[in-house]
């Protein structure tokens, strides 16, 4: 079992391989690896990421079958089903690292900022449920000078949303709180750059 520090380093190293385009896909998803993980899985990290098609965790961290337990939802929000999924993996597989992975130019963040600027009657109640979960993390930014700097506003809103989601996992689950206190579980936040391919771990590292 990897410690949180070891798991984090594996993700950092894998992301650098991805950026340098030196991935080894045969070792990660070949026939022998498929046979190995068909028997059992042992993911070394849990990733709560955004559903955006441009941010597949296994690819950007250069990992293979069975390496990551990935939960994807628009805006990398935290709702009961996501908390339960993280609890399941952390408890069942003794995985000691959870990464809340957001990304630049996140559509859910942009939709929330648009909604705060002008309420839309066209949003479905299901989409609104995502926006409503993002809203508390980004709304305070509109009371700052960032409201006059659209690009900076989006960047800070993405990071604020990541921080809030990470804190919800740290403090919104008795199971995870216990694992943090006694078993070395760590919850960190990170942002993936669509432009460079780099992942910046900036919260809880």
CSV table of C-alpha atoms in Angstrom, one decimal:
chain,number,residue,atom,x,y,z
A,1,UNK,CA,0.0,0.0,0.0
A,2,UNK,CA,1.4,3.4,-1.0
A,3,UNK,CA,1.4,6.2,1.5
A,4,UNK,CA,-0.2,9.5,0.6
A,5,UNK,CA,3.3,11.0,-0.1
A,6,UNK,CA,4.2,8.0,-2.3
A,7,UNK,CA,1.0,8.2,-4.2
A,8,UNK,CA,1.3,11.9,-4.7
A,9,UNK,CA,4.8,11.5,-6.1
A,10,UNK,CA,3.6,8.8,-8.5
A,11,UNK,CA,0.9,11.2,-9.8
A,12,UNK,CA,3.5,14.0,-10.2
A,13,UNK,CA,5.9,11.7,-12.1
A,14,UNK,CA,3.2,10.4,-14.3
A,15,UNK,CA,2.0,13.9,-15.2
A,16,UNK,CA,5.5,14.9,-16.2
A,17,UNK,CA,5.7,11.8,-18.5
A,18,UNK,CA,2.4,12.8,-20.0
A,19,UNK,CA,3.6,16.3,-20.7
A,20,UNK,CA,6.9,15.0,-22.1
A,21,UNK,CA,5.0,12.4,-24.3
A,22,UNK,CA,7.0,9.5,-23.0
A,23,UNK,CA,4.1,7.3,-21.8
A,24,UNK,CA,4.4,3.5,-21.7
A,25,UNK,CA,0.9,2.3,-22.6
A,26,UNK,CA,1.8,-1.3,-23.2
A,27,UNK,CA,2.7,-1.9,-19.6
A,28,UNK,CA,-0.4,-0.1,-18.4
A,29,UNK,CA,-3.1,-1.7,-20.4
A,30,UNK,CA,-1.7,-4.8,-22.1
A,31,UNK,CA,-3.0,-8.3,-21.8
A,32,UNK,CA,-0.9,-9.2,-18.7
A,33,UNK,CA,-2.2,-6.1,-16.9
A,34,UNK,CA,-5.8,-6.9,-17.8
A,35,UNK,CA,-5.4,-10.4,-16.4
A,36,UNK,CA,-3.8,-9.1,-13.3
A,37,UNK,CA,-6.5,-6.6,-12.4
A,38,UNK,CA,-9.3,-9.0,-13.4
A,39,UNK,CA,-8.4,-10.8,-10.2
A,40,UNK,CA,-8.3,-7.8,-7.9
A,41,UNK,CA,-7.7,-4.1,-7.9
A,42,UNK,CA,-5.4,-2.0,-5.7
A,43,UNK,CA,-5.7,1.7,-6.8
A,44,UNK,CA,-3.1,3.9,-5.2
A,45,UNK,CA,-5.1,7.1,-5.5
A,46,UNK,CA,-8.7,8.2,-5.6
A,47,UNK,CA,-9.5,11.0,-8.1
A,48,UNK,CA,-12.6,13.1,-7.9
A,49,UNK,CA,-12.5,14.9,-11.2
A,50,UNK,CA,-14.6,16.8,-13.7
A,51,UNK,CA,-16.5,15.0,-16.4
A,52,UNK,CA,-14.9,17.2,-19.1
A,53,UNK,CA,-13.8,15.0,-22.0
A,54,UNK,CA,-10.4,16.7,-22.0
A,55,UNK,CA,-9.4,15.7,-18.5
A,56,UNK,CA,-9.2,11.9,-18.3
A,57,UNK,CA,-7.3,11.2,-15.1
A,58,UNK,CA,-5.6,7.9,-16.3
A,59,UNK,CA,-4.1,9.6,-19.3
A,60,UNK,CA,-3.0,12.9,-17.8
A,61,UNK,CA,-1.3,11.0,-14.9
A,62,UNK,CA,0.0,8.3,-17.2
A,63,UNK,CA,-1.5,5.5,-15.2
A,64,UNK,CA,-3.0,2.2,-16.3
A,65,UNK,CA,-5.7,-0.3,-15.6
A,66,UNK,CA,-6.4,-0.6,-11.8
A,67,UNK,CA,-4.1,2.2,-10.8
A,68,UNK,CA,-6.7,4.9,-10.1
A,69,UNK,CA,-10.2,4.9,-8.6
A,70,UNK,CA,-11.8,7.7,-10.6
A,71,UNK,CA,-15.1,9.5,-9.9
A,72,UNK,CA,-16.1,12.1,-12.5
A,73,UNK,CA,-18.9,14.7,-12.2
A,74,UNK,CA,-19.3,18.0,-13.9
A,75,UNK,CA,-17.6,20.7,-11.8
A,76,UNK,CA,-15.9,18.1,-9.6
A,77,UNK,CA,-18.6,18.8,-7.0
A,78,UNK,CA,-19.2,16.9,-3.8
A,79,UNK,CA,-22.6,15.3,-3.4
A,80,UNK,CA,-23.6,12.3,-1.2
A,81,UNK,CA,-22.9,9.8,-4.0
A,82,UNK,CA,-19.4,11.1,-4.6
A,83,UNK,CA,-18.7,11.1,-0.8
A,84,UNK,CA,-19.9,7.5,-0.7
A,85,UNK,CA,-17.7,6.5,-3.6
A,86,UNK,CA,-14.6,8.0,-1.9
A,87,UNK,CA,-15.4,6.4,1.4
A,88,UNK,CA,-15.8,3.0,-0.4
A,89,UNK,CA,-12.5,3.1,-2.1
A,90,UNK,CA,-10.6,4.5,0.9
A,91,UNK,CA,-12.0,1.9,3.2
A,92,UNK,CA,-12.1,-1.1,0.9
A,93,UNK,CA,-8.7,-0.7,-0.9
A,94,UNK,CA,-6.8,1.2,1.8
A,95,UNK,CA,-6.1,3.9,-0.7
A,96,UNK,CA,-4.5,6.8,1.2
A,97,UNK,CA,-4.6,9.7,-1.3
A,98,UNK,CA,-7.7,11.6,-2.6
A,99,UNK,CA,-7.3,14.2,-5.2
A,100,UNK,CA,-10.0,16.7,-6.1
A,101,UNK,CA,-9.0,17.5,-9.7
A,102,UNK,CA,-10.4,20.6,-11.4
A,103,UNK,CA,-9.2,22.2,-14.6
A,104,UNK,CA,-8.8,25.5,-16.4
A,105,UNK,CA,-11.8,26.9,-18.2
A,106,UNK,CA,-14.2,24.6,-16.4
A,107,UNK,CA,-17.7,24.7,-18.1
A,108,UNK,CA,-19.5,24.2,-14.8
A,109,UNK,CA,-17.7,27.2,-13.3
A,110,UNK,CA,-18.4,29.3,-16.4
A,111,UNK,CA,-22.1,28.3,-16.2
A,112,UNK,CA,-22.2,29.3,-12.5
A,113,UNK,CA,-20.7,32.7,-13.1
A,114,UNK,CA,-23.1,33.3,-16.0
A,115,UNK,CA,-26.0,32.3,-13.8
A,116,UNK,CA,-24.8,34.7,-11.0
A,117,UNK,CA,-24.6,37.5,-13.5
A,118,UNK,CA,-28.0,36.7,-15.1
A,119,UNK,CA,-30.4,34.1,-13.9
A,120,UNK,CA,-31.4,31.7,-16.7
A,121,UNK,CA,-34.9,30.3,-16.9
A,122,UNK,CA,-33.7,27.7,-19.4
A,123,UNK,CA,-31.6,25.7,-17.1
A,124,UNK,CA,-33.0,22.3,-16.1
A,125,UNK,CA,-33.4,21.5,-12.5
A,126,UNK,CA,-30.6,18.9,-12.9
A,127,UNK,CA,-28.1,21.4,-14.3
A,128,UNK,CA,-29.2,23.9,-11.6
A,129,UNK,CA,-28.3,21.3,-8.9
A,130,UNK,CA,-24.7,21.4,-10.1
A,131,UNK,CA,-24.6,25.2,-10.4
A,132,UNK,CA,-26.1,25.5,-6.9
A,133,UNK,CA,-23.3,23.4,-5.5
A,134,UNK,CA,-20.7,25.5,-7.2
A,135,UNK,CA,-22.3,28.8,-6.3
A,136,UNK,CA,-21.2,29.2,-2.6
A,137,UNK,CA,-17.5,28.8,-3.6
A,138,UNK,CA,-17.4,31.4,-6.4
A,139,UNK,CA,-20.1,33.9,-5.3
A,140,UNK,CA,-17.8,35.8,-2.8
A,141,UNK,CA,-15.3,36.5,-5.6
A,142,UNK,CA,-17.9,38.7,-7.4
A,143,UNK,CA,-17.6,41.1,-4.4
A,144,UNK,CA,-13.9,41.7,-5.1
A,145,UNK,CA,-12.0,43.5,-7.9
A,146,UNK,CA,-11.9,40.2,-9.8
A,147,UNK,CA,-15.3,40.9,-11.1
A,148,UNK,CA,-13.6,43.4,-13.5
A,149,UNK,CA,-11.0,40.8,-14.6
A,150,UNK,CA,-12.9,37.9,-16.4
A,151,UNK,CA,-9.9,35.6,-16.9
A,152,UNK,CA,-8.5,36.0,-13.4
A,153,UNK,CA,-12.1,35.6,-12.0
A,154,UNK,CA,-12.5,32.2,-13.8
A,155,UNK,CA,-9.0,31.1,-12.7
A,156,UNK,CA,-9.7,31.9,-9.0
A,157,UNK,CA,-13.2,30.5,-9.2
A,158,UNK,CA,-11.9,27.2,-10.4
A,159,UNK,CA,-9.5,27.1,-7.5
A,160,UNK,CA,-12.0,28.2,-4.9
A,161,UNK,CA,-14.4,25.4,-6.1
A,162,UNK,CA,-11.6,22.8,-5.8
A,163,UNK,CA,-10.8,24.0,-2.2
A,164,UNK,CA,-14.4,23.9,-1.2
A,165,UNK,CA,-14.8,20.3,-2.6
A,166,UNK,CA,-11.7,19.1,-0.9
A,167,UNK,CA,-12.8,20.6,2.5
A,168,UNK,CA,-16.2,19.0,2.1
A,169,UNK,CA,-14.5,15.6,1.8
A,170,UNK,CA,-12.1,16.3,4.7
A,171,UNK,CA,-14.9,17.5,7.1
A,172,UNK,CA,-18.2,16.2,5.7
A,173,UNK,CA,-17.7,12.5,6.3
A,174,UNK,CA,-17.1,10.7,9.6
A,175,UNK,CA,-15.5,7.8,7.7
A,176,UNK,CA,-13.0,10.0,5.9
A,177,UNK,CA,-12.3,12.1,9.0
A,178,UNK,CA,-11.5,9.0,10.9
A,179,UNK,CA,-9.2,7.7,8.2
A,180,UNK,CA,-7.5,11.1,8.0
A,181,UNK,CA,-6.9,11.1,11.8
A,182,UNK,CA,-5.8,7.5,12.2
A,183,UNK,CA,-4.8,6.0,8.9
A,184,UNK,CA,-2.9,8.7,7.1
A,185,UNK,CA,-5.5,9.5,4.5
A,186,UNK,CA,-4.9,12.8,2.7
A,187,UNK,CA,-7.2,14.9,0.6
A,188,UNK,CA,-5.5,17.4,-1.8
A,189,UNK,CA,-6.7,19.8,-4.5
A,190,UNK,CA,-5.2,20.1,-7.9
A,191,UNK,CA,-5.8,22.0,-11.1
A,192,UNK,CA,-5.1,20.6,-14.6
A,193,UNK,CA,-4.1,23.1,-17.3
A,194,UNK,CA,-5.8,22.4,-20.6
A,195,UNK,CA,-3.2,24.6,-22.2
A,196,UNK,CA,0.0,23.0,-20.9
A,197,UNK,CA,-1.1,19.6,-19.7
A,198,UNK,CA,0.5,20.2,-16.3
A,199,UNK,CA,-1.3,19.5,-13.0
A,200,UNK,CA,-0.7,22.0,-10.2
A,201,UNK,CA,-1.2,20.5,-6.7
A,202,UNK,CA,-2.0,23.5,-4.5
A,203,UNK,CA,-4.3,22.6,-1.7
A,204,UNK,CA,-3.5,20.3,1.2
A,205,UNK,CA,-0.2,19.1,-0.3
